[in-house]
Short mmCIF file of C-alpha atoms in Angstrom, two decimals:
data_model
loop_
_atom_site.label_atom_id
_atom_site.label_comp_id
_atom_site.label_asym_id
_atom_site.label_seq_id
_atom_site.Cartn_x
_atom_site.Cartn_y
_atom_site.Cartn_z
CA UNK S 1 83.74 -54.56 -22.03
CA UNK S 2 80.79 -56.01 -24.11
CA UNK S 3 80.28 -55.33 -28.03
CA UNK S 4 77.75 -53.14 -29.14
CA UNK S 5 76.00 -56.10 -30.60
CA UNK S 6 76.17 -57.76 -27.16
CA UNK S 7 74.55 -54.76 -25.43
CA UNK S 8 71.91 -54.52 -28.22
CA UNK S 9 70.94 -58.20 -27.80
CA UNK S 10 70.92 -57.93 -24.24
CA UNK S 11 68.65 -54.98 -24.44
CA UNK S 12 66.50 -56.64 -26.99
CA UNK S 13 66.17 -59.69 -24.72
CA UNK S 14 65.11 -57.67 -21.60
CA UNK S 15 62.33 -55.62 -23.54
CA UNK S 16 61.17 -58.84 -24.80
CA UNK S 17 61.25 -60.40 -21.20
CA UNK S 18 59.54 -57.08 -20.16
CA UNK S 19 56.75 -57.52 -22.70
CA UNK S 20 56.19 -61.21 -21.90
CA UNK S 21 56.29 -60.30 -17.97
CA UNK S 22 53.65 -57.34 -18.61
CA UNK S 23 51.60 -59.75 -20.63
CA UNK S 24 51.57 -62.38 -18.02
CA UNK S 25 50.84 -59.58 -15.56
CA UNK S 26 48.08 -58.47 -17.68
CA UNK S 27 46.90 -62.18 -18.43
CA UNK S 28 46.51 -62.87 -14.43
CA UNK S 29 45.28 -59.46 -13.58
CA UNK S 30 42.12 -60.03 -16.18
CA UNK S 31 41.90 -63.49 -14.69
CA UNK S 32 40.57 -61.56 -11.50
CA UNK S 33 40.88 -62.72 -7.74
CA UNK S 34 37.99 -65.41 -7.57
CA UNK S 35 36.18 -63.45 -4.83
CA UNK S 36 35.37 -60.63 -7.50
CA UNK S 37 33.02 -63.21 -9.27
CA UNK S 38 31.46 -64.66 -5.99
CA UNK S 39 28.46 -62.01 -6.16
CA UNK S 40 26.84 -61.78 -2.68
CA UNK S 41 23.40 -62.66 -2.18
CA UNK S 42 20.74 -59.83 -1.68
CA UNK S 43 18.93 -60.32 1.68
CA UNK S 44 16.24 -58.24 0.40
CA UNK S 45 15.47 -60.52 -2.55
CA UNK S 46 13.87 -64.10 -2.09
CA UNK S 47 16.01 -66.66 -2.88
CA UNK S 48 18.54 -64.59 -4.31
CA UNK S 49 21.13 -66.34 -6.63
CA UNK S 50 24.34 -65.23 -5.05
CA UNK S 51 26.35 -66.63 -2.27
CA UNK S 52 25.72 -66.60 1.27
CA UNK S 53 21.84 -66.48 1.21
CA UNK S 54 20.50 -67.53 4.63
CA UNK S 55 17.18 -68.95 5.08
CA UNK S 56 18.10 -71.88 7.49
CA UNK S 57 19.08 -73.84 4.24
CA UNK S 58 19.43 -77.58 4.07
CA UNK S 59 23.26 -78.70 3.72
CA UNK S 60 24.34 -78.98 0.17
CA UNK S 61 27.48 -80.92 1.20
CA UNK S 62 28.23 -83.81 3.39
CA UNK S 63 24.81 -85.67 4.24
CA UNK S 64 21.60 -84.24 3.81
CA UNK S 65 19.05 -86.27 6.28
CA UNK S 66 15.25 -86.54 5.53
CA UNK S 67 12.31 -88.37 6.94
CA UNK S 68 9.74 -89.62 4.54
CA UNK S 69 6.25 -90.53 5.66
CA UNK S 70 3.20 -91.78 3.70
CA UNK S 71 -0.61 -90.56 4.12
CA UNK S 72 -3.85 -91.07 2.44
CA UNK S 73 -7.28 -89.51 3.22
CA UNK S 74 -11.05 -90.50 3.83
CA UNK S 75 -12.06 -89.22 0.40
CA UNK S 76 -9.05 -90.57 -1.48
CA UNK S 77 -7.65 -93.59 0.21
CA UNK S 78 -4.53 -95.54 -0.77
CA UNK S 79 -4.75 -98.02 -3.48
CA UNK S 80 -0.99 -99.09 -3.52
CA UNK S 81 1.66 -99.75 -0.76
CA UNK S 82 4.11 -97.21 0.93
CA UNK S 83 6.95 -99.20 -0.38
CA UNK S 84 5.99 -98.89 -3.63
CA UNK S 85 5.84 -95.00 -3.38
CA UNK S 86 9.26 -94.99 -1.74
CA UNK S 87 10.70 -97.05 -4.78
CA UNK S 88 9.14 -94.54 -7.21
CA UNK S 89 11.47 -91.83 -5.76
CA UNK S 90 14.55 -93.67 -4.39
CA UNK S 91 17.19 -94.87 -4.80
CA UNK S 92 17.10 -92.76 -8.28
CA UNK S 93 16.93 -89.20 -6.61
CA UNK S 94 19.70 -90.08 -4.32
CA UNK S 95 21.80 -91.19 -7.16
CA UNK S 96 20.85 -88.06 -9.13
CA UNK S 97 22.41 -85.94 -6.64
CA UNK S 98 25.42 -88.31 -6.12
CA UNK S 99 26.19 -87.76 -9.87
CA UNK S 100 25.39 -83.89 -10.01
CA UNK S 101 27.25 -83.23 -6.74
CA UNK S 102 30.47 -85.35 -8.12
CA UNK S 103 30.08 -87.25 -4.89
CA UNK S 104 29.86 -83.93 -2.55
CA UNK S 105 26.28 -84.78 -1.22
CA UNK S 106 24.73 -87.70 -0.07
CA UNK S 107 20.81 -87.83 0.35
CA UNK S 108 20.11 -90.10 3.32
CA UNK S 109 16.31 -90.90 3.55
CA UNK S 110 14.80 -92.74 6.56
CA UNK S 111 11.22 -93.65 5.51
CA UNK S 112 8.61 -95.18 7.45
CA UNK S 113 6.85 -97.68 4.97
CA UNK S 114 4.90 -99.65 7.40
CA UNK S 115 1.70 -98.12 6.72
CA UNK S 116 -0.16 -94.85 5.07
CA UNK S 117 -1.31 -92.64 7.99
CA UNK S 118 -4.61 -91.01 7.33
CA UNK S 119 -4.76 -87.59 7.54
CA UNK S 120 -7.80 -85.87 9.88
CA UNK S 121 -9.16 -83.70 6.76
CA UNK S 122 -10.29 -85.02 3.44
CA UNK S 123 -7.82 -84.48 0.45
CA UNK S 124 -10.40 -81.95 -1.10
CA UNK S 125 -10.56 -79.83 2.02
CA UNK S 126 -6.81 -78.90 2.08
CA UNK S 127 -7.43 -76.50 -0.97
CA UNK S 128 -4.27 -77.26 -2.94
CA UNK S 129 -3.92 -74.71 -5.43
CA UNK S 130 -1.07 -73.01 -7.26
CA UNK S 131 -0.31 -70.18 -4.85
CA UNK S 132 -0.96 -72.40 -1.54
CA UNK S 133 -0.72 -70.04 1.30
CA UNK S 134 1.65 -70.60 4.15
CA UNK S 135 -0.72 -71.00 6.72
CA UNK S 136 -2.73 -73.73 4.63
CA UNK S 137 0.58 -75.43 3.88
CA UNK S 138 1.92 -75.65 7.49
CA UNK S 139 -1.58 -76.85 8.46
CA UNK S 140 -1.25 -79.65 6.05
CA UNK S 141 2.08 -80.81 7.29
CA UNK S 142 1.25 -80.36 10.96
CA UNK S 143 -1.79 -82.56 10.14
CA UNK S 144 0.55 -85.20 8.76
CA UNK S 145 2.55 -84.70 11.84
CA UNK S 146 -0.45 -85.42 14.00
CA UNK S 147 -1.59 -88.29 12.03
CA UNK S 148 1.85 -90.02 12.22
CA UNK S 149 1.36 -89.53 16.06
CA UNK S 150 4.96 -89.99 17.06
CA UNK S 151 8.18 -88.29 17.72
CA UNK S 152 9.85 -87.62 14.22
CA UNK S 153 13.76 -87.55 14.74
CA UNK S 154 15.08 -83.86 14.14
CA UNK S 155 15.97 -83.83 10.24
CA UNK S 156 17.08 -81.56 7.51
CA UNK S 157 13.86 -82.20 5.41
CA UNK S 158 10.48 -83.70 6.21
CA UNK S 159 9.06 -85.56 3.16
CA UNK S 160 5.27 -86.10 3.06
CA UNK S 161 4.39 -88.37 0.43
CA UNK S 162 0.39 -88.59 -0.72
CA UNK S 163 -1.23 -91.87 -2.21
CA UNK S 164 -1.26 -91.46 -5.79
CA UNK S 165 -4.91 -91.74 -5.55
CA UNK S 166 -5.08 -88.36 -3.89
CA UNK S 167 -5.82 -86.29 -6.98
CA UNK S 168 -6.76 -83.23 -5.18
CA UNK S 169 -3.18 -82.85 -3.89
CA UNK S 170 -2.46 -81.80 -7.20
CA UNK S 171 1.29 -80.46 -6.90
CA UNK S 172 4.54 -80.76 -4.69
CA UNK S 173 5.57 -77.54 -3.22
CA UNK S 174 8.24 -77.03 -0.59
CA UNK S 175 7.29 -75.53 2.63
CA UNK S 176 10.54 -72.90 3.28
CA UNK S 177 9.74 -72.11 6.99
CA UNK S 178 11.16 -74.42 9.94
CA UNK S 179 8.79 -77.29 10.32
CA UNK S 180 7.39 -77.61 14.04
CA UNK S 181 4.46 -79.74 15.64
CA UNK S 182 1.75 -77.85 16.82
CA UNK S 183 3.14 -78.16 20.17
CA UNK S 184 6.21 -76.06 19.01
CA UNK S 185 8.72 -79.10 18.68
CA UNK S 186 11.20 -78.62 15.88
CA UNK S 187 11.10 -81.14 13.56
CA UNK S 188 13.10 -80.01 10.22
CA UNK S 189 14.46 -77.05 8.33
CA UNK S 190 12.03 -77.31 5.41
CA UNK S 191 9.35 -79.71 4.20
CA UNK S 192 8.54 -81.30 0.56
CA UNK S 193 4.96 -82.38 0.37
CA UNK S 194 4.40 -84.41 -3.04
CA UNK S 195 1.40 -84.38 -4.98
CA UNK S 196 -0.28 -85.75 -8.35
CA UNK S 197 2.38 -84.03 -10.57
CA UNK S 198 5.16 -86.32 -9.29
CA UNK S 199 3.24 -89.34 -10.43
CA UNK S 200 1.66 -88.26 -13.66
CA UNK S 201 4.29 -85.67 -15.05
CA UNK S 202 7.77 -85.11 -13.42
CA UNK S 203 8.49 -88.54 -11.98
CA UNK S 204 11.26 -89.12 -9.21
CA UNK S 205 13.35 -85.72 -10.39
CA UNK S 206 10.60 -83.48 -8.65
CA UNK S 207 12.14 -84.59 -5.66
CA UNK S 208 15.45 -83.15 -6.84
CA UNK S 209 13.76 -79.94 -7.87
CA UNK S 210 12.09 -79.54 -4.45
CA UNK S 211 14.89 -80.40 -2.63
CA UNK S 212 16.74 -78.00 -4.58
CA UNK S 213 14.63 -75.45 -2.80
CA UNK S 214 15.31 -76.65 0.46
CA UNK S 215 18.91 -76.00 -0.36
CA UNK S 216 17.68 -72.33 -0.96
CA UNK S 217 17.76 -72.71 -4.93
CA UNK S 218 15.43 -70.35 -6.85
CA UNK S 219 12.73 -71.50 -9.38
CA UNK S 220 13.90 -70.77 -12.72
CA UNK S 221 10.73 -71.04 -14.48
CA UNK S 222 8.38 -67.88 -14.81
CA UNK S 223 5.55 -67.26 -12.20
CA UNK S 224 3.72 -65.21 -14.35
CA UNK S 225 2.19 -68.15 -16.48
CA UNK S 226 4.35 -67.61 -19.43
CA UNK S 227 5.86 -70.80 -21.05
CA UNK S 228 8.06 -72.74 -18.48
CA UNK S 229 11.33 -72.40 -20.53
CA UNK S 230 10.79 -68.89 -21.07
CA UNK S 231 14.23 -67.87 -19.07
CA UNK S 232 16.45 -71.07 -19.40
CA UNK S 233 14.58 -73.66 -21.54
CA UNK S 234 15.51 -77.25 -20.63
CA UNK S 235 18.84 -76.58 -19.18
CA UNK S 236 18.17 -76.80 -15.54
CA UNK S 237 15.56 -78.76 -13.51
CA UNK S 238 14.91 -75.74 -11.36
CA UNK S 239 13.23 -74.44 -14.51
CA UNK S 240 11.95 -77.66 -16.40
CA UNK S 241 12.18 -80.73 -14.68
CA UNK S 242 11.76 -82.81 -17.51
CA UNK S 243 14.09 -80.95 -19.79
CA UNK S 244 16.51 -82.51 -21.92
CA UNK S 245 19.73 -81.12 -20.12
CA UNK S 246 18.41 -81.03 -16.64
CA UNK S 247 21.69 -81.09 -14.41
CA UNK S 248 22.14 -77.98 -12.22
CA UNK S 249 24.01 -74.88 -13.46
CA UNK S 250 27.58 -74.76 -12.76
CA UNK S 251 27.12 -71.40 -11.07
CA UNK S 252 24.60 -73.47 -8.73
CA UNK S 253 27.23 -76.19 -8.33
CA UNK S 254 29.65 -73.52 -7.31
CA UNK S 255 27.35 -72.08 -4.85
CA UNK S 256 26.23 -75.47 -3.24
CA UNK S 257 30.19 -76.25 -2.52
CA UNK S 258 30.24 -79.00 -5.57
CA UNK S 259 32.82 -76.96 -7.54
CA UNK S 260 35.81 -75.47 -6.00
CA UNK S 261 37.08 -72.20 -6.54
CA UNK S 262 39.75 -73.40 -8.63
CA UNK S 263 37.51 -75.08 -11.01
CA UNK S 264 36.21 -71.47 -11.69
CA UNK S 265 37.89 -68.81 -13.66
CA UNK S 266 36.95 -65.15 -13.09
CA UNK S 267 37.31 -62.20 -15.60
CA UNK S 268 36.53 -58.80 -14.16
CA UNK S 269 38.48 -56.25 -16.53
CA UNK S 270 38.86 -55.44 -20.13
CA UNK S 271 40.88 -57.03 -22.36
CA UNK S 272 41.08 -60.79 -24.17
CA UNK S 273 41.72 -64.00 -22.13
CA UNK S 274 41.66 -67.64 -23.34
CA UNK S 275 40.04 -70.51 -21.26
CA UNK S 276 39.69 -74.31 -21.32
CA UNK S 277 36.30 -75.74 -20.23
CA UNK S 278 35.84 -79.26 -19.48
CA UNK S 279 32.09 -81.00 -19.57
CA UNK S 280 29.90 -80.38 -16.78
CA UNK S 281 29.02 -83.88 -16.69
CA UNK S 282 32.43 -85.06 -15.78
CA UNK S 283 34.30 -84.44 -12.31
CA UNK S 284 37.47 -82.51 -12.26
CA UNK S 285 38.62 -79.80 -14.61
CA UNK S 286 37.71 -76.32 -15.22
CA UNK S 287 33.71 -75.97 -15.17
CA UNK S 288 33.14 -72.27 -15.82
CA UNK S 289 34.42 -68.84 -16.86
CA UNK S 290 32.62 -66.00 -14.83
CA UNK S 291 32.74 -62.74 -16.62
CA UNK S 292 31.73 -59.93 -13.85
CA UNK S 293 29.57 -57.05 -15.27
CA UNK S 294 28.63 -55.37 -11.96
CA UNK S 295 28.22 -56.05 -8.35
CA UNK S 296 24.98 -58.04 -8.98
CA UNK S 297 25.16 -59.15 -12.51
CA UNK S 298 27.70 -61.99 -14.10
CA UNK S 299 27.83 -63.76 -17.36
CA UNK S 300 28.46 -67.35 -17.00
CA UNK S 301 30.19 -69.72 -19.80
CA UNK S 302 30.06 -73.57 -19.12
CA UNK S 303 30.46 -76.55 -21.46
CA UNK S 304 27.28 -78.94 -21.80
CA UNK S 305 27.44 -82.66 -23.45
CA UNK S 306 24.75 -85.13 -24.40
CA UNK S 307 26.15 -87.27 -21.24
CA UNK S 308 25.37 -88.38 -17.90
CA UNK S 309 22.21 -86.61 -16.34
CA UNK S 310 22.12 -84.68 -19.64
CA UNK S 311 22.40 -87.51 -22.02
CA UNK S 312 18.83 -86.63 -23.76
CA UNK S 313 20.71 -83.12 -24.55
CA UNK S 314 19.85 -81.96 -28.38
CA UNK S 315 22.54 -79.40 -28.75
CA UNK S 316 26.11 -79.73 -27.18
CA UNK S 317 28.36 -76.79 -26.83
CA UNK S 318 28.99 -73.86 -24.74
CA UNK S 319 26.17 -72.52 -22.60
CA UNK S 320 25.97 -68.69 -21.87
CA UNK S 321 23.57 -67.30 -19.04
CA UNK S 322 23.36 -64.49 -17.04
CA UNK S 323 22.81 -64.28 -13.09
CA UNK S 324 21.23 -61.22 -11.28
CA UNK S 325 21.42 -61.29 -7.71
CA UNK S 326 18.73 -58.88 -7.58
CA UNK S 327 15.97 -60.67 -9.45
CA UNK S 328 13.62 -62.93 -7.30
CA UNK S 329 12.60 -66.68 -7.82
CA UNK S 330 10.26 -66.99 -10.70
CA UNK S 331 11.25 -63.59 -12.18
CA UNK S 332 14.18 -64.96 -14.16
CA UNK S 333 17.38 -64.60 -11.96
CA UNK S 334 19.12 -66.91 -14.48
CA UNK S 335 18.64 -66.21 -18.29
CA UNK S 336 20.01 -68.43 -21.02
CA UNK S 337 21.48 -66.44 -23.75
CA UNK S 338 20.14 -67.84 -27.39
CA UNK S 339 23.18 -68.05 -29.39
CA UNK S 340 20.99 -69.66 -32.43
CA UNK S 341 18.10 -67.24 -32.32
CA UNK S 342 16.94 -67.94 -35.92
CA UNK S 343 16.46 -71.45 -35.29
CA UNK S 344 13.46 -73.39 -34.24
CA UNK S 345 15.13 -74.82 -31.16
CA UNK S 346 14.81 -78.53 -30.47
CA UNK S 347 13.44 -80.85 -27.96
CA UNK S 348 10.36 -78.76 -27.52
CA UNK S 349 11.89 -75.29 -26.74
CA UNK S 350 13.68 -72.65 -28.85
CA UNK S 351 16.53 -72.30 -26.06
CA UNK S 352 17.15 -75.97 -26.10
CA UNK S 353 20.00 -75.24 -29.16
CA UNK S 354 21.14 -72.17 -27.67
CA UNK S 355 24.74 -73.33 -27.20
CA UNK S 356 27.93 -72.15 -29.21
CA UNK S 357 30.08 -74.48 -30.99
CA UNK S 358 32.06 -75.01 -34.30
CA UNK S 359 29.57 -76.69 -36.11
CA UNK S 360 27.27 -73.97 -35.86
CA UNK S 361 27.36 -70.54 -34.20
CA UNK S 362 30.94 -70.31 -32.62
CA UNK S 363 30.73 -66.43 -31.36
CA UNK S 364 28.42 -64.42 -29.39
CA UNK S 365 28.13 -60.78 -28.25
CA UNK S 366 26.47 -59.25 -25.59
CA UNK S 367 26.59 -55.65 -26.91
CA UNK S 368 25.19 -53.78 -23.60
CA UNK S 369 28.00 -55.59 -21.68
CA UNK S 370 30.74 -55.37 -24.25
CA UNK S 371 31.70 -59.03 -23.88
CA UNK S 372 32.39 -61.48 -26.75
CA UNK S 373 32.62 -65.04 -26.27
CA UNK S 374 34.30 -67.36 -28.99
CA UNK S 375 34.85 -70.81 -29.16
CA UNK S 376 38.62 -71.40 -30.59
CA UNK S 377 38.64 -75.32 -30.62
CA UNK S 378 36.86 -78.29 -29.34
CA UNK S 379 38.18 -81.93 -28.50
CA UNK S 380 36.89 -84.98 -26.49
CA UNK S 381 38.21 -83.37 -23.55
CA UNK S 382 36.71 -79.84 -23.59
CA UNK S 383 36.93 -76.70 -25.64
CA UNK S 384 38.95 -73.48 -25.53
CA UNK S 385 37.26 -70.16 -25.80
CA UNK S 386 38.56 -66.70 -25.73
CA UNK S 387 36.86 -63.90 -23.64
CA UNK S 388 36.80 -60.41 -25.00
CA UNK S 389 35.87 -57.84 -22.47
CA UNK S 390 35.37 -54.01 -23.11
CA UNK S 391 33.95 -52.19 -20.55
#
């Protein structure tokens, strides 16, 4: 027969083991099944920022095939070569995708650089203004196809590049409908029609912004005429193309298939958990913690550094932002949370220093959601954060 001390020791160990087991169970329960954080897109919201949005989107993994032609106009003829404009965009834009996607996406552009094709209308006649209508845009694209005068191989995206001398073609919108000839022959899922803003302002990354739309990513800048950085500062080129930290958000990289489920941690219940984040700019490792608030809203924490595509970043640290699947493109479906509201910002926008880090603000609370995120430690390899949730 065991002694009383042995029985007590055994009981104490069982109690300790039970507590540890309960703690682990609670820890695993708080780290919810990843599907709990994969908010479904709302089909009634244009370019909803959830998973599974359907609009004949261009592929975001594997190879995205594009065909590029060059056009000019009677009133604004070309003064350069098509090859010089091709070189303006590529291979830099393709390399941007290879880097951002960790090799998951290859942009393969076939281009006819033999000549400029003369459009049937003058540049001024196309009425190129913000808010360009669907029919006006389609007419321009079909005129370009007519000017080309030969069959375009079926592709994912059709790029129309005007001479830089065409000042009337002032900006670079994406046509989000199927691209067809006037005879009804299918050409592409989407078309990007470049304009003067590429040459004068945005440079080659405008191709990455607009091609993001072909993959059904929304605009993160406001459509109401407010400051471009109103919602997200310069933290993603779907908001500000020239921002200091323009790489796509981890949330969108997850949606696009560039991050796997095991690189995302999901929190969907009350309690406290700790998580390790590795820099978004490096392949591998845990890239985001997603905290679920409802079936349409989540908070995301990711780690940004001044490296790679984000080398111009002026405030490395843990970036916090909310996602709303019921908010349309241009209305703020993603909103960066300002962890340093008393600062003047940096690199031209108040949100560009919004990150959490141990050198500055290390903790942030969203009172309405009952969520607090705290940076516990930092190293060259990443950060450890604590997430406290009290629904």
